[in-house]
Coordinates of C-alpha atoms in Angstrom, one line a residue:
Chain A
M14 CA -4.0 9.7 27.6
G15 CA -6.7 7.5 25.8
G16 CA -5.1 7.5 22.8
S17 CA -2.0 6.0 23.6
V18 CA -3.8 2.8 25.6
K19 CA -5.5 2.6 22.6
V20 CA -2.4 2.1 20.5
Q21 CA -1.1 -0.6 22.8
V22 CA -4.1 -2.3 22.8
R23 CA -4.0 -2.2 18.3
G24 CA -0.2 -2.8 18.5
A25 CA -0.1 -5.6 21.3
P26 CA -0.8 -8.6 19.6
A27 CA 1.6 -8.3 16.0
V28 CA 4.7 -6.3 18.7
S29 CA 4.5 -9.8 21.4
E30 CA 3.5 -12.4 17.5
S31 CA 6.5 -11.3 15.9
P32 CA 9.4 -11.9 18.3
S33 CA 8.0 -15.2 20.1
S34 CA 6.8 -17.0 17.2
S35 CA 9.4 -16.8 14.6
P36 CA 12.9 -15.0 15.8
G37 CA 13.7 -12.1 13.5
L38 CA 16.2 -11.6 11.4
I39 CA 16.8 -8.7 13.3
D40 CA 15.9 -7.9 16.4
A41 CA 16.3 -5.1 19.4
R42 CA 14.8 -5.4 23.0
G43 CA 14.6 -2.3 24.8
L44 CA 17.3 -0.6 23.4
G45 CA 17.8 3.2 23.8
R46 CA 20.4 5.4 22.9
R47 CA 21.3 8.8 24.3
F48 CA 23.6 12.0 24.2
G49 CA 24.2 14.0 27.3
R50 CA 21.0 13.9 28.9
R51 CA 18.4 13.4 26.1
W52 CA 17.4 10.1 25.0
V53 CA 17.1 10.0 21.4
V54 CA 15.1 6.4 21.1
R55 CA 14.6 4.6 24.4
G56 CA 12.7 1.1 25.3
L57 CA 12.2 0.3 21.1
D58 CA 11.4 -2.8 20.7
L59 CA 11.8 -4.0 17.4
A60 CA 11.7 -7.3 15.6
V61 CA 12.6 -7.8 11.4
P62 CA 11.2 -11.4 10.8
A63 CA 12.4 -12.9 8.1
G64 CA 10.8 -12.4 4.9
S65 CA 9.9 -9.0 5.5
V66 CA 10.4 -5.6 4.4
T67 CA 9.8 -4.2 7.1
A68 CA 9.6 -0.2 6.9
L69 CA 11.4 2.2 9.4
L70 CA 9.3 5.1 10.1
G71 CA 8.9 8.8 11.9
R72 CA 8.9 12.2 11.3
N73 CA 12.7 13.9 11.2
G74 CA 15.0 13.7 13.9
A75 CA 12.8 10.3 15.8
G76 CA 16.0 8.2 16.4
K77 CA 15.4 6.1 12.5
S78 CA 19.0 6.9 11.7
T79 CA 20.8 6.0 15.1
T80 CA 18.4 2.9 15.6
I81 CA 19.7 1.5 12.2
Q82 CA 23.7 2.4 13.3
M83 CA 22.5 0.5 17.1
L84 CA 21.2 -2.0 15.3
L85 CA 24.5 -2.7 12.1
G86 CA 26.9 -2.5 15.5
L87 CA 28.7 0.8 14.3
L88 CA 27.1 2.9 17.4
P89 CA 26.9 1.0 20.9
P90 CA 23.5 1.8 22.7
S91 CA 23.5 3.5 26.4
E92 CA 21.1 0.1 27.0
G93 CA 19.7 -2.9 25.6
Q94 CA 20.3 -5.4 23.2
V95 CA 20.3 -5.9 19.5
T96 CA 21.0 -9.4 17.9
V97 CA 21.5 -10.0 14.2
L98 CA 21.1 -12.7 12.6
G99 CA 21.3 -14.4 15.9
R100 CA 24.5 -12.7 17.1
E101 CA 25.4 -9.8 18.5
P102 CA 26.5 -7.2 16.1
R103 CA 29.1 -5.4 18.6
R104 CA 31.1 -9.0 19.1
Q105 CA 31.0 -9.4 15.2
G106 CA 32.8 -6.4 14.3
H107 CA 33.2 -6.3 10.2
A108 CA 32.0 -9.7 10.2
L109 CA 28.2 -8.9 10.5
F110 CA 28.7 -6.8 6.8
R111 CA 28.9 -10.9 5.0
E112 CA 25.8 -11.3 5.9
V113 CA 24.3 -7.7 5.6
A114 CA 24.2 -5.4 3.1
Y115 CA 24.1 -1.3 4.0
V116 CA 23.1 1.5 2.1
S117 CA 23.2 4.9 3.6
E118 CA 21.6 7.8 2.4
R119 CA 24.6 9.4 2.4
R120 CA 26.0 7.7 -0.8
E121 CA 30.0 7.6 0.2
L122 CA 31.4 6.0 -2.8
L123 CA 35.7 6.0 -3.6
D124 CA 35.3 8.6 -5.7
D125 CA 38.8 8.2 -7.4
M126 CA 38.4 4.3 -8.6
T127 CA 36.1 3.4 -11.3
V128 CA 33.0 1.3 -11.4
E129 CA 34.6 -1.8 -12.3
G130 CA 37.6 -1.2 -10.1
L131 CA 35.4 -0.4 -7.0
A132 CA 33.4 -3.7 -7.7
R133 CA 36.9 -6.1 -8.1
L134 CA 37.8 -4.8 -3.9
V135 CA 34.0 -5.4 -3.3
A136 CA 34.2 -8.6 -4.5
E137 CA 37.8 -8.7 -2.7
V138 CA 36.8 -8.5 0.6
H139 CA 33.7 -10.5 0.1
G140 CA 35.5 -13.4 -1.5
A141 CA 33.2 -16.4 -3.4
R142 CA 29.8 -14.9 -1.5
F143 CA 30.0 -12.6 -4.2
D144 CA 28.2 -12.7 -7.4
G145 CA 30.0 -11.0 -10.4
G146 CA 27.8 -12.3 -13.0
G147 CA 24.5 -11.0 -10.6
F148 CA 27.3 -7.5 -11.2
E149 CA 27.7 -7.2 -14.0
D150 CA 24.1 -7.3 -15.2
L151 CA 22.8 -5.1 -12.6
R152 CA 25.3 -2.8 -13.9
R153 CA 24.6 -2.8 -17.3
R154 CA 21.0 -3.0 -16.2
Y155 CA 21.2 0.4 -14.5
D156 CA 23.4 1.2 -18.1
L157 CA 26.4 2.1 -15.4
A158 CA 29.7 2.7 -18.2
P159 CA 32.3 0.2 -16.0
G160 CA 35.2 2.8 -17.1
A161 CA 33.1 6.0 -15.4
R162 CA 35.2 7.8 -12.4
C163 CA 32.6 6.8 -9.0
G164 CA 33.5 10.6 -8.5
V165 CA 31.2 11.1 -11.6
L166 CA 28.5 9.3 -11.2
S167 CA 25.1 11.4 -10.7
K168 CA 23.3 11.0 -7.8
G169 CA 21.0 8.5 -8.9
Q170 CA 24.1 6.4 -10.8
R171 CA 25.5 6.7 -7.4
A172 CA 22.4 4.5 -5.7
R173 CA 21.9 2.6 -8.3
L174 CA 25.9 1.4 -8.1
L175 CA 25.3 1.0 -3.9
L176 CA 22.5 -1.0 -4.6
A177 CA 24.6 -3.7 -7.0
L178 CA 26.9 -4.5 -5.2
A179 CA 25.1 -4.6 -2.2
L180 CA 22.4 -7.5 -3.8
A181 CA 26.3 -8.7 -5.6
A182 CA 27.3 -9.2 -2.3
R183 CA 24.9 -12.0 -1.9
P184 CA 22.9 -10.9 1.7
R185 CA 20.9 -12.1 4.0
V186 CA 19.7 -9.0 5.4
L187 CA 19.3 -5.9 3.7
V188 CA 19.0 -2.4 6.0
L189 CA 18.5 0.8 3.9
D190 CA 18.6 3.9 5.0
E191 CA 16.5 6.9 3.3
P192 CA 18.0 5.1 -0.5
T193 CA 15.6 6.9 -2.3
S194 CA 15.6 10.2 -1.1
G195 CA 16.1 13.3 -3.7
L196 CA 16.3 10.5 -6.8
D197 CA 13.2 10.2 -9.3
V198 CA 11.0 8.3 -9.9
L199 CA 12.9 5.7 -12.5
V200 CA 15.2 4.8 -9.7
R201 CA 13.1 4.6 -6.9
D202 CA 11.7 1.8 -9.3
D203 CA 15.2 0.2 -9.4
F204 CA 14.8 -0.1 -5.7
L205 CA 11.7 -1.3 -5.5
E206 CA 11.7 -4.2 -7.9
A207 CA 15.2 -5.0 -6.5
I208 CA 13.6 -5.1 -3.3
A209 CA 10.7 -6.9 -4.3
S210 CA 12.8 -9.8 -6.0
F211 CA 16.2 -9.7 -3.1
V212 CA 13.0 -11.3 -0.3
A213 CA 11.0 -13.7 -2.4
Q214 CA 14.7 -15.6 -3.3
E215 CA 13.0 -18.9 -4.4
D216 CA 16.4 -20.8 -2.3
G217 CA 14.2 -21.2 1.2
A218 CA 16.5 -19.5 2.1
P219 CA 15.6 -16.3 5.5
R220 CA 15.9 -12.7 4.3
A221 CA 14.7 -9.5 5.5
V222 CA 14.4 -5.8 4.7
L223 CA 14.9 -3.1 6.8
L224 CA 13.9 0.4 4.8
S225 CA 13.8 3.8 5.9
T226 CA 11.7 6.4 4.6
H227 CA 10.3 9.3 3.8
I228 CA 8.0 8.6 0.9
I229 CA 4.9 6.8 2.3
E230 CA 4.2 5.8 -1.0
D231 CA 6.8 3.5 -1.7
V232 CA 6.3 1.5 2.1
S233 CA 2.7 1.3 1.3
R234 CA 3.5 -0.8 -2.1
I235 CA 7.0 -2.8 -0.9
C236 CA 6.5 -3.2 2.9
D237 CA 4.3 -5.1 5.0
R238 CA 5.7 -4.1 8.6
A239 CA 6.2 -0.7 9.9
V240 CA 7.9 0.1 12.9
V241 CA 7.3 4.3 13.9
L242 CA 9.4 6.0 16.5
R243 CA 7.3 8.4 18.1
E244 CA 8.8 11.5 19.7
R245 CA 8.1 10.8 23.8
G246 CA 6.0 7.9 23.0
P247 CA 6.7 4.1 22.9
A248 CA 7.7 3.0 19.3
L249 CA 4.4 2.1 16.9
S250 CA 5.1 -1.6 15.2
G251 CA 2.9 -4.1 13.4
E252 CA 1.5 -4.9 10.4
L253 CA 1.2 -2.4 7.6
E254 CA -2.6 -3.2 6.9
D255 CA -2.6 -3.2 11.0
L256 CA -1.2 0.4 11.4
R257 CA -3.5 1.6 8.5
A258 CA -6.6 0.1 9.5
A259 CA -6.1 1.5 13.1
C260 CA -7.2 4.8 11.8
A261 CA -9.8 6.3 10.8
R262 CA -10.5 10.1 8.8
Y263 CA -12.9 11.5 10.3
V264 CA -15.4 14.3 8.4
V265 CA -16.5 16.2 11.7
R266 CA -20.8 18.3 10.6
L267 CA -20.8 21.1 13.3
K268 CA -23.3 22.2 15.0
G269 CA -23.4 26.3 14.2
V270 CA -20.5 28.1 12.6
L271 CA -16.9 28.1 14.0
P272 CA -15.0 31.5 13.7
P273 CA -11.9 30.8 12.1
G274 CA -9.5 32.5 14.7
D275 CA -11.3 30.3 17.6
R276 CA -9.0 27.6 18.6
L277 CA -10.3 24.1 18.6
R278 CA -9.9 21.8 21.1
L279 CA -9.4 18.4 20.0
P280 CA -9.2 15.0 21.5
R281 CA -5.9 14.1 22.1
G282 CA -3.7 12.0 18.5
A283 CA -6.2 13.9 17.2
V284 CA -4.6 15.3 13.8
L285 CA -6.6 18.8 11.8
L286 CA -6.6 17.7 8.3
E287 CA -9.5 20.3 7.1
R288 CA -10.9 23.3 8.9
D289 CA -14.2 25.1 7.1
P290 CA -16.0 27.1 9.2
R291 CA -19.5 24.2 9.5
A292 CA -17.1 21.4 9.2
L293 CA -13.8 19.7 10.3
T294 CA -11.7 16.8 8.2
L295 CA -10.0 15.1 11.1
A296 CA -7.3 12.0 11.2
A297 CA -7.1 9.7 14.8
M298 CA -5.9 6.2 15.9
G299 CA -7.8 3.8 18.3
A300 CA -10.7 1.8 18.2
A301 CA -14.0 4.2 16.1
E302 CA -16.2 4.3 19.2
H303 CA -13.9 5.6 21.2
V304 CA -12.7 8.4 19.3
E305 CA -15.8 8.9 18.1
A306 CA -17.1 9.9 21.7
E307 CA -14.5 12.1 22.4
L308 CA -14.8 14.2 19.7
D309 CA -18.9 14.3 20.9
A310 CA -17.2 15.6 23.6
A311 CA -14.9 18.0 22.5
L312 CA -17.0 19.6 19.5
P313 CA -20.5 20.9 18.6
V314 CA -21.2 17.4 16.6
A315 CA -23.7 18.0 14.4
G316 CA -23.2 14.4 11.8
L317 CA -19.9 12.5 11.7
E318 CA -18.8 10.3 8.8
R319 CA -15.6 7.5 9.4
H320 CA -14.1 6.9 5.9
P321 CA -10.6 4.4 6.1
A322 CA -7.7 6.7 5.9
S323 CA -4.8 7.0 3.3
F324 CA -1.7 5.8 4.1
K325 CA -0.9 9.5 4.4
E326 CA -2.8 10.9 6.7
A327 CA -2.4 7.4 9.1
F328 CA 1.1 8.5 9.0
A329 CA 0.5 11.4 10.6
C330 CA -1.8 10.1 13.2
W331 CA 0.9 7.8 13.7
T332 CA 3.7 10.2 14.3
A333 CA 1.6 12.9 16.2
P334 CA 3.2 14.1 19.4
V335 CA 1.6 12.4 21.9
E336 CA 0.0 14.6 24.4
Q337 CA 2.2 17.0 26.0
A338 CA 0.5 17.0 29.8
G339 CA 1.3 13.5 29.2
G340 CA 4.7 13.8 28.0
D341 CA 7.1 13.0 30.7
Q342 CA 4.6 10.4 31.6
G343 CA 5.2 9.0 28.4
G344 CA 8.6 8.7 28.1
D345 CA 8.2 6.9 31.6
G346 CA 6.0 4.7 30.1
A347 CA 8.3 3.9 26.9
G348 CA 11.0 2.7 29.5
G349 CA 9.0 0.9 31.9
A350 CA 8.3 -1.1 28.6
A351 CA 11.7 -2.1 27.6
Chain B
M8 CA -18.3 -4.3 -25.7
C9 CA -16.1 -2.6 -23.7
P10 CA -13.8 -4.3 -21.9
F11 CA -14.0 -3.4 -18.5
C12 CA -17.7 -3.5 -18.1
R13 CA -19.1 -5.8 -20.6
G14 CA -21.8 -3.6 -21.4
G15 CA -22.7 -2.7 -25.4
F16 CA -22.4 1.3 -26.6
V17 CA -25.2 3.0 -27.1
Q18 CA -25.8 5.7 -28.8
G19 CA -24.0 9.0 -27.7
D20 CA -22.0 7.1 -25.2
R21 CA -18.5 8.9 -25.5
T22 CA -16.1 6.0 -25.9
R23 CA -12.5 6.1 -26.9
A24 CA -10.0 3.5 -28.4
C25 CA -7.0 1.8 -26.8
A26 CA -4.1 3.1 -28.9
G27 CA -2.0 -0.1 -27.7
C28 CA -4.9 -2.8 -29.5
G29 CA -7.5 -0.8 -30.6
A30 CA -10.3 -1.9 -27.9
R31 CA -12.5 0.4 -27.5
H32 CA -14.7 1.5 -24.2
H33 CA -16.7 3.7 -22.4
R34 CA -14.5 6.8 -21.6
E35 CA -15.8 6.6 -17.8
C36 CA -14.8 3.0 -17.5
L37 CA -11.2 4.2 -19.6
A38 CA -11.1 7.2 -16.4
D39 CA -11.5 4.0 -13.5
H40 CA -9.8 1.5 -14.5
G41 CA -7.2 3.7 -14.8
G42 CA -5.9 2.3 -18.8
C43 CA -7.3 -0.3 -21.3
A44 CA -8.8 -3.0 -19.9
V45 CA -8.2 -5.9 -22.3
F46 CA -5.3 -8.2 -19.7
G47 CA -2.5 -7.9 -21.2
C48 CA -3.0 -5.3 -23.2
Q49 CA 0.8 -2.9 -23.3
G50 CA -1.6 -0.3 -24.0
G51 CA -1.5 3.3 -25.3
E52 CA 0.2 7.0 -25.0
G53 CA -1.6 7.7 -21.1
L54 CA -2.4 4.4 -21.1
M55 CA -2.2 1.7 -18.5
S56 CA 1.3 -0.4 -19.9
D57 CA 0.5 -3.0 -17.9
A58 CA -2.7 -5.1 -16.7
W59 CA -0.3 -6.3 -14.2
T60 CA -0.9 -2.4 -12.6
I61 CA -1.8 -1.6 -9.7
D62 CA -2.6 1.7 -7.4
P63 CA -0.9 3.2 -4.3
D64 CA -2.9 5.5 -3.6
D65 CA -6.2 3.6 -4.3
P66 CA -7.9 3.2 -0.5
V67 CA -8.3 -0.3 -1.5
P68 CA -5.6 -3.3 0.0
I69 CA -2.8 -3.5 -2.8
G70 CA -3.2 -6.9 -1.8
D71 CA -7.3 -6.7 -2.6
Q72 CA -6.3 -5.0 -5.9
I73 CA -4.3 -8.1 -7.0
V74 CA -7.0 -10.8 -5.9
Y75 CA -9.6 -7.8 -8.5
R76 CA -7.0 -8.4 -11.3
V77 CA -6.4 -12.0 -11.2
L78 CA -10.4 -12.2 -11.3
Y79 CA -10.7 -9.6 -14.2
A80 CA -8.4 -11.9 -16.4
I81 CA -10.4 -15.2 -15.8
A82 CA -13.3 -12.9 -16.1
R83 CA -12.4 -11.8 -19.3
G84 CA -11.2 -15.2 -20.4
V85 CA -7.3 -13.9 -21.1
Y86 CA -6.9 -17.0 -18.4
R87 CA -8.5 -20.0 -18.3
P88 CA -8.8 -23.1 -16.5
G89 CA -5.1 -25.3 -16.0
D90 CA -3.3 -21.8 -16.9
K91 CA -0.7 -20.7 -15.5
L92 CA -0.4 -17.9 -13.4
P93 CA 3.2 -15.8 -13.4
T94 CA 5.2 -17.0 -9.8
V95 CA 4.9 -14.7 -6.8
R96 CA 8.7 -13.1 -7.5
E97 CA 7.7 -12.0 -10.7
V98 CA 4.6 -10.5 -9.9
A99 CA 6.3 -9.0 -7.0
A100 CA 9.1 -7.1 -9.2
R101 CA 6.7 -6.4 -11.6
L102 CA 4.4 -4.2 -9.8
K103 CA 6.7 -3.5 -7.7
V104 CA 5.1 -5.0 -4.4
N105 CA 5.9 -7.3 -1.7
P106 CA 5.9 -10.6 -2.4
N107 CA 4.3 -11.4 0.8
T108 CA 1.2 -9.5 -0.3
V109 CA 1.3 -11.6 -3.4
S110 CA 1.6 -14.6 -2.0
K111 CA -1.1 -13.5 0.5
A112 CA -3.9 -13.0 -2.2
Y113 CA -2.9 -16.0 -4.3
R114 CA -4.1 -17.6 -1.2
D115 CA -7.2 -15.9 -0.6
L116 CA -7.8 -16.9 -4.5
E117 CA -6.9 -20.8 -3.2
R118 CA -9.3 -20.7 -0.4
D119 CA -12.1 -18.9 -3.0
G120 CA -11.2 -22.0 -5.3
V121 CA -10.6 -20.0 -7.9
L122 CA -6.5 -21.1 -7.9
D123 CA -4.6 -24.2 -7.2
S124 CA -0.8 -24.7 -6.5
R125 CA -1.7 -28.4 -5.3
R126 CA 0.7 -29.7 -8.0
G127 CA 3.4 -27.7 -6.0
T128 CA 5.0 -26.0 -9.6
G129 CA 3.3 -23.3 -9.9
V130 CA 0.2 -21.8 -9.6
F131 CA -2.7 -22.6 -11.8
V132 CA -6.4 -21.7 -13.2
E133 CA -9.0 -23.7 -11.0
E134 CA -11.8 -25.6 -12.5
G135 CA -14.8 -23.5 -11.0
A136 CA -12.9 -19.9 -11.4
L137 CA -14.9 -18.6 -13.7
E138 CA -18.2 -18.4 -11.7
V139 CA -16.2 -17.6 -8.3
A140 CA -15.1 -14.7 -10.8
L141 CA -18.3 -14.0 -12.3
E142 CA -19.8 -13.7 -8.9
R143 CA -17.8 -11.3 -8.0
R144 CA -17.8 -8.8 -10.4
Q145 CA -21.8 -9.0 -9.6
A146 CA -21.0 -8.6 -5.8
L147 CA -19.0 -5.1 -6.6
V148 CA -21.2 -3.9 -9.1
L149 CA -24.3 -4.2 -7.1
E150 CA -21.8 -2.9 -4.2
R151 CA -21.5 0.4 -6.7
F152 CA -25.3 0.0 -7.3
E153 CA -26.7 0.8 -3.3
R154 CA -23.4 2.8 -3.0
A155 CA -25.5 4.8 -6.2
V156 CA -28.8 5.0 -4.8
N157 CA -27.6 6.2 -1.2
E158 CA -26.1 9.1 -3.2
A159 CA -29.2 9.6 -5.3
L160 CA -31.0 10.0 -2.2
E161 CA -28.6 11.9 -0.2
A162 CA -29.0 14.1 -3.6
G163 CA -32.9 13.9 -2.7
L164 CA -34.5 12.9 -5.2
S165 CA -37.1 10.1 -4.4
A166 CA -38.2 6.8 -4.3
A167 CA -39.9 6.8 -7.6
E168 CA -37.5 9.2 -9.2
V169 CA -34.7 7.0 -8.4
Q170 CA -37.2 3.8 -9.6
E171 CA -38.1 5.7 -13.0
V172 CA -34.7 6.4 -13.5
L173 CA -33.9 2.6 -13.1
L174 CA -36.1 0.9 -15.0
E175 CA -35.2 3.7 -17.8
A176 CA -31.6 3.2 -17.7
L177 CA -32.6 -1.1 -18.1
G178 CA -35.0 -0.4 -21.2
Q179 CA -32.5 2.0 -22.8
A180 CA -30.0 -0.9 -22.1
A181 CA -32.0 -3.7 -22.5
R182 CA -32.9 -2.2 -26.2
A183 CA -29.2 -1.0 -27.4
R184 CA -28.5 -4.9 -26.7
K185 CA -31.3 -6.2 -28.6
D186 CA -32.0 -8.1 -25.2
E187 CA -36.1 -9.6 -25.4
V188 CA -35.7 -11.4 -22.0
V189 CA -35.0 -8.2 -20.4
L190 CA -37.5 -5.7 -22.5
R191 CA -40.1 -7.7 -21.4
D192 CA -39.1 -8.1 -18.2
V193 CA -39.4 -4.0 -18.0
E194 CA -42.4 -3.9 -20.2
E195 CA -43.5 -5.7 -17.4
L196 CA -42.5 -3.9 -14.0
T197 CA -43.3 -0.6 -15.7
R198 CA -47.1 -1.6 -16.0
S199 CA -46.8 -2.7 -12.1
P200 CA -49.6 -0.9 -10.1
L201 CA -46.0 1.3 -8.0
A202 CA -44.5 2.0 -11.2
R203 CA -47.3 3.5 -12.3
W204 CA -47.9 5.5 -9.6
A205 CA -44.2 6.6 -9.3
G206 CA -44.8 8.0 -13.0
K207 CA -48.2 10.1 -12.2
R208 CA -46.2 10.9 -9.0
A209 CA -43.3 12.3 -10.7
G210 CA -45.4 13.6 -13.8
R211 CA -46.7 15.5 -11.0
R212 CA -43.7 17.2 -9.0
G213 CA -43.0 18.0 -12.4
K214 CA -45.4 20.2 -13.1
T215 CA -45.4 21.7 -10.0
Q216 CA -42.4 22.6 -9.9

């Protein structure tokens, strides 16, 4: 209970700040989607401000792909509103994709076409907006043979080709759904570099990237904001550094020895990282005094140290299950926030 | 002189030369820095390939890492007052980091009087940048120093022992650098009543153990 309250307090200023002060290139309010009776996403407020690279994070099955599909108008939401570049994606149909490029994790290409042929097709669809010269530069840089059939390209080459095509369409919003999962570090570097130069183009036009990924190292490098989807709880969102600073790693020295089999009673939202007979290492989110008081109440604490959390530890805190006992309430809370 | 800590080499120091530019480093400094500390050096095998490198696993936020990098480059004289720095976009693409992070780092450096972007044609190194860079460096070293003192006490060393080690290290460094002023200061400190008392006490402890 305490966990979710603190979280909202911590996240509140950043969340309320961004949509009102500068409207996002992507905005969602009270977004929800239900499959049958099961809500996959509910009560989601999300904003991707101009100039930002926003990470969409969450454990497997937290609803990231469902969210992206709703944002792109590919899946009708059960409740809530979405605007992309100020317009409703569902009303725009294909027109949306003139200014929004989407690279999905499935990396689907027309396998019988050549690299060159596919580029011509995409150029036709986009008309004058398509940057043929820019595509050629990227194609050469990514070492893609123009005559190669898409069907024979490796995973990394497919990803690079899709990235080159997406950038050549000169979008204002780039949506990447797990773009580099299962790819080697060099392809990942290409994506990171492309994202960095994409948002920093110096023509003054607002651009933004929404990136869903499991690779926390990429997130810490390239993203400045994050939206974390959580099971049974309201999503967290804010500046990435603030979200990390809301978490800390605690080393707890215990009075006496803790038998290895003993069940631990940890404060809600705390994530156990290491367990030794006389000490525990945990990560937790929230105000330090509050967490320390909770640890004191739950464990025979002899000494306590607090350290900054790494991004990995912070990720574990963000996605820690919101307490079961309050689980149903948490769902209501999320709905009520919409 | 080691390009990282700017200290001299004393006999017995473990050193290693960068395969790229040949500059000699203390091994510890090389490890600390993650590669050759000569700004702009492309490094050799196993060394850093680009001076504008950051470490995403470092608990220091990436923006602060960029700030330190720029300050360090200025302290080393690689960038001098009036020189132009790469643009935000160039740095972001090179480091593969968020451009907002880079521009925030540049803004922080501007606020501290290190950089100047008022001319509108780019970001330039300010006149007083070197002093700020040196000041920051001293603050950083002192911080490490305090941490080391804390660790020493935690490890069970006494105040006298810490002081003795410190004076010895100072003397050694002064002799290696042939720095008369520091050497005289060290001798003066060693003669002080506290130091004499500490010396005797440390001697006694040595015998009883």
